[in-house]
Coordinates of C-alpha atoms and ligand atoms in Angstrom, one line a residue:
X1 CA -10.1 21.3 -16.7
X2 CA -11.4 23.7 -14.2
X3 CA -12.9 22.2 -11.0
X4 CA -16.8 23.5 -10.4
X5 CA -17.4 24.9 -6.9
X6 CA -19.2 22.0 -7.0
X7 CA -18.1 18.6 -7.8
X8 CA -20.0 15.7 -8.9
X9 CA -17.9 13.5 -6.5
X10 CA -16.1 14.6 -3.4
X11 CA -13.4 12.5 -2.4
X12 CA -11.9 13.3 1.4
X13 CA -8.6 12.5 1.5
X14 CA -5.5 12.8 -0.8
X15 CA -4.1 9.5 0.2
X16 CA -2.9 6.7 -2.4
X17 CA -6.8 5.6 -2.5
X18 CA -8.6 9.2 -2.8
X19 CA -5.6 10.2 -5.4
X20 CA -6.0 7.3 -7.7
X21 CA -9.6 7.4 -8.1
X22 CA -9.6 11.2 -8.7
X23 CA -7.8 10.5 -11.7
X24 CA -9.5 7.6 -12.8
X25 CA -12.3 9.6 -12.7
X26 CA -10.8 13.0 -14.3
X27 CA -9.7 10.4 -17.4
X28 CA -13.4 9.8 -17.2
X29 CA -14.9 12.8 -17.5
X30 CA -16.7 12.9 -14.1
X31 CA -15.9 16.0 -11.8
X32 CA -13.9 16.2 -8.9
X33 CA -12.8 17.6 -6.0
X34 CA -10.2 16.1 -3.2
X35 CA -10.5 17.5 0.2
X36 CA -7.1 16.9 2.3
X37 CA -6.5 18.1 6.0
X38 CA -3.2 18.6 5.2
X39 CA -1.7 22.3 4.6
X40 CA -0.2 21.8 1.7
X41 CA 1.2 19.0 -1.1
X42 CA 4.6 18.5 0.5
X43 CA 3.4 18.2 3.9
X44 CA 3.9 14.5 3.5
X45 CA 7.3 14.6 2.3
X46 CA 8.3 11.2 3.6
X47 CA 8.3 7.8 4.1
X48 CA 9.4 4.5 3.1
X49 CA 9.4 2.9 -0.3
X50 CA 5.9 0.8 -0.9
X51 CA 5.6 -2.6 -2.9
X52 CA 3.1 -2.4 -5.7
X53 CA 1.6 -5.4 -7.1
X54 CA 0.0 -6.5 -10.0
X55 CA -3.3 -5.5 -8.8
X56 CA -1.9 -1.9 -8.3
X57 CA -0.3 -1.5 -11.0
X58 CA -3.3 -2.3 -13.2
X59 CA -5.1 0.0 -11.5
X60 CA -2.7 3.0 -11.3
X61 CA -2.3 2.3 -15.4
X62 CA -5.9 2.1 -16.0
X63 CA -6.3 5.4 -13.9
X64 CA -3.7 7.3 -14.2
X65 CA -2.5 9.6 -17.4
X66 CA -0.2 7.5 -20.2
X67 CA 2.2 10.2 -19.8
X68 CA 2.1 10.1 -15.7
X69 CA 2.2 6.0 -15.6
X70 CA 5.2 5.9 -17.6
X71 CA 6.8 8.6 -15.6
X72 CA 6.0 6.1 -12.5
X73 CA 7.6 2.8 -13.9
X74 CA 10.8 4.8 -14.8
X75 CA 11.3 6.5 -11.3
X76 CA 10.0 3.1 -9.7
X77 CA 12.8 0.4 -8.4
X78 CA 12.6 -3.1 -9.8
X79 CA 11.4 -5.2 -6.8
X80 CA 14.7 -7.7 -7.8
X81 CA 14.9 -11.3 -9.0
X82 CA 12.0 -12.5 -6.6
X83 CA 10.9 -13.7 -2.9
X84 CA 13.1 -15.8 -0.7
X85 CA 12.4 -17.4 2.6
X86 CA 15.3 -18.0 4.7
X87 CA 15.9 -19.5 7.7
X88 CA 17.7 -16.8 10.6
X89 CA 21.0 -18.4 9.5
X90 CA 20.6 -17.5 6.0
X91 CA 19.7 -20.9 4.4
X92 CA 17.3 -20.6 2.1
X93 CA 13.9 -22.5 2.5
X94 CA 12.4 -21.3 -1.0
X95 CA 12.8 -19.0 -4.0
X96 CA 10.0 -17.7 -5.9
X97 CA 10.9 -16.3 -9.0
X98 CA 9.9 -12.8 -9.8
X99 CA 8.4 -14.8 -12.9
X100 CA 6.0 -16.8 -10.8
X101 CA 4.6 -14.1 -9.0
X102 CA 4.0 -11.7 -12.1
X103 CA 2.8 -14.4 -14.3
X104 CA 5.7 -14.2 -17.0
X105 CA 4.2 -11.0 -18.1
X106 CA 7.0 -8.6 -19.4
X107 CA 4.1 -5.9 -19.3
X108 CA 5.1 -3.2 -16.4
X109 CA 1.3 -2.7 -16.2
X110 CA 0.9 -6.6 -14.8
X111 CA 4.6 -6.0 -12.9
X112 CA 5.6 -5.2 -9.2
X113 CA 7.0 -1.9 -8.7
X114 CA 9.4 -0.9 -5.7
X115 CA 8.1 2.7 -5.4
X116 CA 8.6 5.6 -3.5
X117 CA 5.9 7.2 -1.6
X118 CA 6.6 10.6 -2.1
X119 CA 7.4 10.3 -5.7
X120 CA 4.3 8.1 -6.1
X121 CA 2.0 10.9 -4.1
X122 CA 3.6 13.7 -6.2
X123 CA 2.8 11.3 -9.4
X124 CA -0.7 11.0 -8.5
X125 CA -1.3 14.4 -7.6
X126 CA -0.1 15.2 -11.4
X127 CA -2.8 17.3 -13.4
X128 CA -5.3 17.4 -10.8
X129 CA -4.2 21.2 -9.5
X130 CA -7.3 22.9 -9.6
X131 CA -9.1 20.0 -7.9
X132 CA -7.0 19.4 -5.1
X133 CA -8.2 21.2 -2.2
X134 CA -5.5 21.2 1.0
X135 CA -5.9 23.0 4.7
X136 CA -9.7 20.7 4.3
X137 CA -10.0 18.8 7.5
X138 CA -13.7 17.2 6.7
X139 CA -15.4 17.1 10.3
X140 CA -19.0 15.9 9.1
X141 CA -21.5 15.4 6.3
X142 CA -24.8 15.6 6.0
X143 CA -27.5 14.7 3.2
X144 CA -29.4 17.2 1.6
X145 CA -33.1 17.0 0.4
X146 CA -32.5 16.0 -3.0
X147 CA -30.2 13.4 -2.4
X148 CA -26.8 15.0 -2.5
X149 CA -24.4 15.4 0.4
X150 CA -23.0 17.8 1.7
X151 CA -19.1 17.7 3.6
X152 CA -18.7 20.3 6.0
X153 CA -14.7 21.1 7.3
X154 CA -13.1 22.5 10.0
X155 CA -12.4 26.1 8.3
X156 CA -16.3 26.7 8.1
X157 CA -17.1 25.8 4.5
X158 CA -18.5 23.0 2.9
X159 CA -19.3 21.5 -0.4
X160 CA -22.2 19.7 -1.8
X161 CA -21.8 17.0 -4.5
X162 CA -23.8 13.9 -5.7
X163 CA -21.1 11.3 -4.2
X164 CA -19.1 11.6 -1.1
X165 CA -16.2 9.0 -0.9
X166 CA -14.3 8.5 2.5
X167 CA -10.8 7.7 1.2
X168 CA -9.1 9.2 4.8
X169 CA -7.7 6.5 5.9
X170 CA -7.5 4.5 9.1
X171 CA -8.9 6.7 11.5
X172 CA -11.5 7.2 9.2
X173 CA -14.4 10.1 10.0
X174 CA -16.2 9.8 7.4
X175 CA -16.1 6.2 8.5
X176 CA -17.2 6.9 11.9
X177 CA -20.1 9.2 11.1
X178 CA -21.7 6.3 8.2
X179 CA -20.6 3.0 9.8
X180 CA -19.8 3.7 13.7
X181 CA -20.0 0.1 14.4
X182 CA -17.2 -0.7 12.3
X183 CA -14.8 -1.8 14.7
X184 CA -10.7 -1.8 14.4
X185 CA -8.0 -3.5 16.6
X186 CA -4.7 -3.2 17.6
X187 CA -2.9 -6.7 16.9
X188 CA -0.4 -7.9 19.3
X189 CA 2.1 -7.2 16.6
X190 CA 4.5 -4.2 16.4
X191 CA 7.0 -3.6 13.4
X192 CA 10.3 -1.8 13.7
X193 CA 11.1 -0.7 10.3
X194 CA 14.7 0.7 8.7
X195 CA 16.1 1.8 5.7
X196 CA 19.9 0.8 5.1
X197 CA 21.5 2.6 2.1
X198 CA 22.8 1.0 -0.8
X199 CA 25.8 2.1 -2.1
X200 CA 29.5 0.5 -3.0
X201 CA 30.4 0.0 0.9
X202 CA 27.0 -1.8 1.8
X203 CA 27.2 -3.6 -1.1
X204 CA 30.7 -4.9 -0.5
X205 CA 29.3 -7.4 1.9
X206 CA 25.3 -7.5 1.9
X207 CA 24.3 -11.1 1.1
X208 CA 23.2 -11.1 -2.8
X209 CA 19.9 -12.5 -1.9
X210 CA 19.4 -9.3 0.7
X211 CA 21.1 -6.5 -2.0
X212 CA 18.7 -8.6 -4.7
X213 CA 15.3 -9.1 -3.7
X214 CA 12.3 -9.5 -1.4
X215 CA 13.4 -12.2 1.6
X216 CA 11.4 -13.3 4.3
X217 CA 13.2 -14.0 7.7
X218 CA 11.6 -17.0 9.1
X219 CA 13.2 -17.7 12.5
X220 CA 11.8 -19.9 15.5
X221 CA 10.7 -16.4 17.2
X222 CA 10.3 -13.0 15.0
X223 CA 10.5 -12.1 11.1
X224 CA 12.3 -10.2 9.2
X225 CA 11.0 -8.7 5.7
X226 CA 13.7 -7.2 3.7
X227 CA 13.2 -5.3 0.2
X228 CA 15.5 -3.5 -2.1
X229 CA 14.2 0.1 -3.1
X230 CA 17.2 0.4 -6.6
X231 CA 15.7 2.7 -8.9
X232 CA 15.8 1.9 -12.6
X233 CA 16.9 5.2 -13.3
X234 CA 17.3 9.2 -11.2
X235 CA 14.1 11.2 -11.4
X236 CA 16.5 13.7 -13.3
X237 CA 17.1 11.1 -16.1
X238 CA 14.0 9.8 -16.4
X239 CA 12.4 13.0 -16.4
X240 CA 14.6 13.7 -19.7
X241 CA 13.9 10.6 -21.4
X242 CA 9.6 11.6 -20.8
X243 CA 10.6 15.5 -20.5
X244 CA 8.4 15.9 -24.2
X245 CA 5.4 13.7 -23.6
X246 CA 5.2 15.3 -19.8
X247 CA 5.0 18.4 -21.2
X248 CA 2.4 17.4 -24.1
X249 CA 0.3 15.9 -21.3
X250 CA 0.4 19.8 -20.1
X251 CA 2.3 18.6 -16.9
X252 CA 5.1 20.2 -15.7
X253 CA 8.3 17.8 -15.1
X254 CA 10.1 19.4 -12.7
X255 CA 6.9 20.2 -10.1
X256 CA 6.2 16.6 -10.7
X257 CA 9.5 15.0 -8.8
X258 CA 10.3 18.2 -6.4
X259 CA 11.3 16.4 -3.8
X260 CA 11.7 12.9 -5.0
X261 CA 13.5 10.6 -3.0
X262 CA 16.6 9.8 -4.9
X263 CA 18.7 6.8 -3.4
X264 CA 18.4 3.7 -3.1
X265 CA 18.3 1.4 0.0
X266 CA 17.4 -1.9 1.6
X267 CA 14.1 -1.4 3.7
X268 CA 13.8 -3.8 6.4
X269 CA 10.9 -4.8 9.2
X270 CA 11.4 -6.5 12.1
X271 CA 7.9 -7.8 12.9
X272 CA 7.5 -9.4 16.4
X273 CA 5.1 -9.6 19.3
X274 CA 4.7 -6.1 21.2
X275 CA 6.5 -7.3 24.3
X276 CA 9.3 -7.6 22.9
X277 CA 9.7 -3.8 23.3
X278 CA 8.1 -3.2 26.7
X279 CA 5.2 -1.6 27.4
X280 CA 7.0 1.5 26.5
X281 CA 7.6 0.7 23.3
X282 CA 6.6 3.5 21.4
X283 CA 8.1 6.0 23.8
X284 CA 12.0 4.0 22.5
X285 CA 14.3 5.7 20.9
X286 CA 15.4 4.7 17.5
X287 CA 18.8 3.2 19.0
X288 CA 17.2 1.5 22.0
X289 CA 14.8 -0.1 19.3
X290 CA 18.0 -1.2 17.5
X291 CA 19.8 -2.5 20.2
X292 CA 16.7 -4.5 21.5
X293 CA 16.4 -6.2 18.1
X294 CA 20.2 -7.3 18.4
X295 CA 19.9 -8.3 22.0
X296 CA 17.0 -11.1 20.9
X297 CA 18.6 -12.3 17.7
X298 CA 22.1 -12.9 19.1
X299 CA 21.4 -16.6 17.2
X300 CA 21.1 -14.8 13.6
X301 CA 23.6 -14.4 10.4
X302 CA 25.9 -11.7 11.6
X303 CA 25.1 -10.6 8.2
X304 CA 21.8 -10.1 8.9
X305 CA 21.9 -9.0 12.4
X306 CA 24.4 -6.1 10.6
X307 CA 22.1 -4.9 8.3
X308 CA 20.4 -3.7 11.4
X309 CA 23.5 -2.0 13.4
X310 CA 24.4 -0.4 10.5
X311 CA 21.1 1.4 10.0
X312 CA 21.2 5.5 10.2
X313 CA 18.8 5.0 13.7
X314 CA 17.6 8.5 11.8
X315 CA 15.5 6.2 9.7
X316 CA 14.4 3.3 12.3
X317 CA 10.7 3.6 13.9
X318 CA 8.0 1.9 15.2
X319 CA 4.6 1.2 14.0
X320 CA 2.1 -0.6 15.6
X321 CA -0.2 -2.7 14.0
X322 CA -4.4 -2.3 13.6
X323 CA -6.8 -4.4 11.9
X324 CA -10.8 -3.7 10.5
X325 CA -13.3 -6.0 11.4
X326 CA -15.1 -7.4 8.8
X327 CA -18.7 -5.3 8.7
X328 CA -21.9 -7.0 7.5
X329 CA -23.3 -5.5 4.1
X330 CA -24.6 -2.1 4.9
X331 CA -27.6 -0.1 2.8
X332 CA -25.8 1.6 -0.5
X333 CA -25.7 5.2 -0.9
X334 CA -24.4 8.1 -2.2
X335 CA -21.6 7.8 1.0
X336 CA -18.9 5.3 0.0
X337 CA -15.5 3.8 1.4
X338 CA -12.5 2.6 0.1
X339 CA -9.0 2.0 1.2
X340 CA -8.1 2.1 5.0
X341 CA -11.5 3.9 5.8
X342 CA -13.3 0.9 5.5
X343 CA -10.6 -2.4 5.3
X344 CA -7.3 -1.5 7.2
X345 CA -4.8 -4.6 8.0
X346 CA -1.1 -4.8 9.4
X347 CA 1.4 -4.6 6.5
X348 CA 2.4 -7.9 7.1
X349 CA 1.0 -8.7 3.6
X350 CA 2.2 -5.8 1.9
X351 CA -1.2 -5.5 0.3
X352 CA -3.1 -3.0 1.9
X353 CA -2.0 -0.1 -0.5
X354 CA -2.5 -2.2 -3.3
X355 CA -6.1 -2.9 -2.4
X356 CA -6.8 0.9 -2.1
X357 CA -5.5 1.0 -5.2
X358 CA -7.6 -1.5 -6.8
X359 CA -10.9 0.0 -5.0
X360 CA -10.0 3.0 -6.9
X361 CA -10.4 1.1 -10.3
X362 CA -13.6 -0.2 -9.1
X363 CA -15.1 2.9 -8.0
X364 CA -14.1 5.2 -10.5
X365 CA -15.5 2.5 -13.1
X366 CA -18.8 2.4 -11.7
X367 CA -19.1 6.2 -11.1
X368 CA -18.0 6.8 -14.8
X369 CA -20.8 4.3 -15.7
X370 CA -23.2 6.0 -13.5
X371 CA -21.8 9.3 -15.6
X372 CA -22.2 8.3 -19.0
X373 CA -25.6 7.2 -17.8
X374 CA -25.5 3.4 -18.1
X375 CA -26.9 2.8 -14.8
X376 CA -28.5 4.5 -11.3
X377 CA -26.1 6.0 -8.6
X378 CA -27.1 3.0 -5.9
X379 CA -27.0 0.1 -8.0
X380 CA -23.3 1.3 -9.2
X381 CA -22.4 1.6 -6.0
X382 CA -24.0 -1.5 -4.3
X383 CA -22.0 -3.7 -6.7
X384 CA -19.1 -1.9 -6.1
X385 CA -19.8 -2.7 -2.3
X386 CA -20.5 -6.0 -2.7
X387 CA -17.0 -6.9 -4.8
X388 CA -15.0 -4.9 -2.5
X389 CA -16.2 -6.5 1.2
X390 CA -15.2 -9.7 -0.8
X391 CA -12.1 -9.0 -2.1
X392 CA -10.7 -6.4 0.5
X393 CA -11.8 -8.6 3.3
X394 CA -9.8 -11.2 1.8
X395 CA -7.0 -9.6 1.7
X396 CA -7.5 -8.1 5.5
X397 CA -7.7 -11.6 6.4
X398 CA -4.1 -13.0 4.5
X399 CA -2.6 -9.9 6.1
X400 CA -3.8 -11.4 9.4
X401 CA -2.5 -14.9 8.7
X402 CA 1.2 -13.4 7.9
X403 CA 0.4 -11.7 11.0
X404 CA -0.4 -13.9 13.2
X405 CA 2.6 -16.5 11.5
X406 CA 5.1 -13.6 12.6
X407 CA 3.9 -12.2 15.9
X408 CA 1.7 -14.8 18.0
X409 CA 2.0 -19.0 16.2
X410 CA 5.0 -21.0 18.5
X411 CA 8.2 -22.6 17.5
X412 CA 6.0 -25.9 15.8
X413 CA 3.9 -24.1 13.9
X414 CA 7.0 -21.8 12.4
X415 CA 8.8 -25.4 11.7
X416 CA 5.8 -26.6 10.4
X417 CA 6.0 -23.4 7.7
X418 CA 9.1 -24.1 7.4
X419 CA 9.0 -27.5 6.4
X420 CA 6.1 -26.4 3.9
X421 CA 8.3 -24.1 2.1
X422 CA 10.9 -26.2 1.6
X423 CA 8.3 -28.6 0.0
X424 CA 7.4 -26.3 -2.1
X425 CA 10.7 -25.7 -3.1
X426 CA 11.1 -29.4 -3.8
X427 CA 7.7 -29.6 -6.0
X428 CA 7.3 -27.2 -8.7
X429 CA 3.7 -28.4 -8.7
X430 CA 3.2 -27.3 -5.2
X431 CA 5.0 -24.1 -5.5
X432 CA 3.0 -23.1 -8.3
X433 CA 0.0 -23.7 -7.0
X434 CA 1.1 -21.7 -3.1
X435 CA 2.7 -19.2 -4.4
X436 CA 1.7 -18.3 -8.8
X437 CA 0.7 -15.3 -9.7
X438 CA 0.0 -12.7 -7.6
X439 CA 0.0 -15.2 -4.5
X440 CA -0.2 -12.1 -1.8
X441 CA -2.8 -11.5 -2.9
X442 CA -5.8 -14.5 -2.7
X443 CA -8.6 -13.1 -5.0
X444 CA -6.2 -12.8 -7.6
X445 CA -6.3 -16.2 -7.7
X446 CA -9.6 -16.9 -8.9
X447 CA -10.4 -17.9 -13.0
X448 CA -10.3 -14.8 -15.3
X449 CA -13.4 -14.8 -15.8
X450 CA -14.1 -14.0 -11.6
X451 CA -11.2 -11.5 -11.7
X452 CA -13.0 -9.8 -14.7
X453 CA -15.9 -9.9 -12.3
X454 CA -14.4 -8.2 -9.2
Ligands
LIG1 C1 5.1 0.6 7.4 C2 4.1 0.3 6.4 C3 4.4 -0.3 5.1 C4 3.4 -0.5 4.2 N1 3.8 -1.1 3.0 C5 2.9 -1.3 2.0 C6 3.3 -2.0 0.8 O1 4.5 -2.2 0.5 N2 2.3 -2.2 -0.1 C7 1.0 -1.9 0.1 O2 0.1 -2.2 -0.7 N3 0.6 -1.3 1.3 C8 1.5 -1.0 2.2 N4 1.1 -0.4 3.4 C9 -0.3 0.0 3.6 C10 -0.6 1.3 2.9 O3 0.3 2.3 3.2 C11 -2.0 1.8 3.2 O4 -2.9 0.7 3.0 C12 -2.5 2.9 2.2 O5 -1.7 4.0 2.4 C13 -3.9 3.2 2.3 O6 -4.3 4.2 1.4 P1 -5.5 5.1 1.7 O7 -5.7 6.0 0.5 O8 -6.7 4.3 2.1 O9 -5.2 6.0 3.0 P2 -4.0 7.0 3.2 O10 -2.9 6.7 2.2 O11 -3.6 6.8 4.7 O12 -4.6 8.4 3.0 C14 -5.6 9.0 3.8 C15 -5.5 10.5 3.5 O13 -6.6 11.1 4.2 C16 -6.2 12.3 4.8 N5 -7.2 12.5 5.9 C17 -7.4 11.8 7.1 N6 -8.3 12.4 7.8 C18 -8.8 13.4 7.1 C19 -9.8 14.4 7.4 N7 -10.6 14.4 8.5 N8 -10.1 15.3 6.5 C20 -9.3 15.4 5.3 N9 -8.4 14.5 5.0 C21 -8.1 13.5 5.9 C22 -4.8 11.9 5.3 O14 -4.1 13.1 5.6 C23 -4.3 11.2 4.2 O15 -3.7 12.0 3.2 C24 2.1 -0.1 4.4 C25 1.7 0.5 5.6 C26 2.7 0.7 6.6 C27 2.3 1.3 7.9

């Protein structure tokens, strides 16, 4: 399909957000164009692995191609045999089977996906050539006499369209020209994230529950989150296995995984309060950072504490932590939000992707409505709105909790969680009801009839 000069929508940013929806909306018919400041598609090259949830995954089946879906569970790692809290000796507090969490759905389209983020952006860029537009860093927009808008970028040009969606992430300009009062802060948390490669030597003497699964470090001070990243098979193989129905998509296989990241690896995060770095923390190095993690966990599993000295430091950073405020409704119009733009929250909920992700649905399901000529362009997207401050704020606010758990509660509240857990680990009731289906996520929690709703 050949993008017009143009588009009906214009989406800024090629993120996991603006990506998703463009092909939501391609499989819908609507036209597109995706404006990205970066040069080019491989600028991004990098990156840890990311944890898709049930609410992503329905959305990136719903948007995305058969063909290009598939391709994505095959290259994607399973997320292992569930979540475990331990304590910082290694004792566990509670299991949750990866059953529980996914519902007992063998469907990967209701699953959890341990994917990589530069085979997932490559994935999501698949088939949309013509509209992807790169060296496009949007500076402004303004709205034209007949109701369009028009985007204007730092090269000069511009483009006019009937939508304009601000899928650029957390520092957000699109965000800061329609919503300036939409406030973000920095948390008093700081992650320090790794990636320790799996292979016969680590395995050797990684505990099974960290070479297995998703854990959750719960100690008297600091977390730890640990995921495995084990791909179900190479981009290579699974590229032959779809090779024919890639091709009959009109996609081309090997552009597809240039680049794919192709090992497999424990990701870890040490999530803590920001003084525990200094107030030059983001000037450490990767092996100060290291060594200051080992100097204040000298009372943790030696196991543990060694899946952090024997990290490449080439693969240990920082990351500090911002959150969105949550913003009173504003007036609908043909300027919308979605991902980061408008709800950012510290990863500590590993959800923040995911809700991008289901924004996309959302949005592209209303705009294709709006297409086919079911219903007017503001009432489409007020009720898009409306859905999303209530389930995206949600979520901003369980990321907060997890937050504020890891970084700023004292030793009696941590206990206190502790002793919860391993109630719930006692009482099948109660760990049903804490942590069924989806339980990161706490609108997916609702009856199916409100989830068929949002
Ligand atoms: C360490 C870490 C781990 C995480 N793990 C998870 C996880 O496991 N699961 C999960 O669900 N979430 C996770 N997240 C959160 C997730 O990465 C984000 O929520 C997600 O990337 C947001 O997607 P987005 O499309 O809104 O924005 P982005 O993915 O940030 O994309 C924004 C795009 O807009 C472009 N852009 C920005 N400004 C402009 C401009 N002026 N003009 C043109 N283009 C522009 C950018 O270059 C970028 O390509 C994690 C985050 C971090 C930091």
């Amino acid at each position: 399909m050949n993008s017009p000069p143009h588009p009906d929508v214009i989406i800024i940013g090629a993120g996991l957000g603006g990506l998703c929806l463009a092909q939501g909306l391609r499989r819908a018919g609507v036209s597109v164009g995706v404006y990205e400041r970066d040069r080019s598609a491989t600028d991004r090259l990098q990156g840890y692995r990311i944890h898709i949830d049930t609410d992503g995954s329905r959305a990136l089946h719903e948007c995305l191609p058969p063909a290009l879906w598939r391709a994505l569970v095959a290259t994607a790692g399973d997320p292992g045999t569930g979540f475990t809290f331990l304590t910082e000796r290694l004792a566990e507090l509670l299991a949750v089977d990866a059953a529980l969490m996914t519902g007992g759905s063998a469907d990967p389209a209701d699953g959890h996906h341990a994917v990589s983020r530069i085979t997932l952006r490559l994935l999501l860029m698949g088939g949309l050539d013509d509209a992807l537009h790169f060296g496009k860093e949007f500076e402004r927009y303004e709205h034209a006499a007949d109701g369009r808008v028009t985007a204007h970028f730092a090269d000069g040009t511009s483009v006019t369209g009937d939508v304009l969606v601000g899928a650029d992430g957390v520092n957000s300009r699109v965000r800061r020209q329609y919503l300036p009062h939409a406030g973000r802060v920095a948390t008093e948390g700081v992650g320090v994230g790794g990636k320790l490669t799996l292979d016969p030597h680590t395995r050797a003497w990684l505990p099974s529950r960290i070479a297995g699964g998703l854990n959750f470090v719960v100690a008297p001070e600091h977390a730890l989150f640990t995921a495995i990243f084990a791909r179900r098979a190479t981009s290579q193989d699974a590229m032959r296995e779809l090779d024919a129905e890639v091709r009959a998509a009109g996609l081309d296989p090997d552009l597809l995984l240039r680049g794919a990241e192709d090992v497999d690896y424990v990701l870890w995060a040490f999530i803590t309060h920001r003084d525990t770095f200094g107030a030059d923390a983001e000037a450490l190095p990767a092996e100060a950072l290291r060594e200051r993690i080992l100097a204040v966990t000298g009372g943790w599993h030696p196991d543990l504490r060694r899946v952090i000295s024997d990290t490449d430091p080439a693969t240990v950073s920082l990351f500090g932590f911002r959150s969105s405020v949550p913003v009173p409704p504003w007036p609908s119009g043909p300027v919308v939000l979605i991902g980061d733009a408008i709800h950012s929250m510290p990863p500590t909920g590993g959800i923040g992707g995911n809700t991008a992700l289901r924004d996309a649905q959302h949005l592209s399901r209303a705009l294709a409505s709006v297409h086919r000529g079911e219903r007017a362009l503001p009432d489409a997207v007020r009720e898009f709105e409306a859905r999303m401050r209530d389930y995206a704020f949600a979520a901003v606010r369980h990321s907060m909790r997890n937050h504020d758990l890891a970084v700023t509660s004292g030793r009696l509240r941590r206990l206190g969680f502790r002793a919860f857990l391993r109630a719930c680990a006692l009482l099948p009731p109660m760990r049903r009801r804490a942590f069924g289906r989806n339980w990161s996520n706490p609108t997916a929690s609702r009856s199916p009839e409100a989830r068929a709703r949002i």
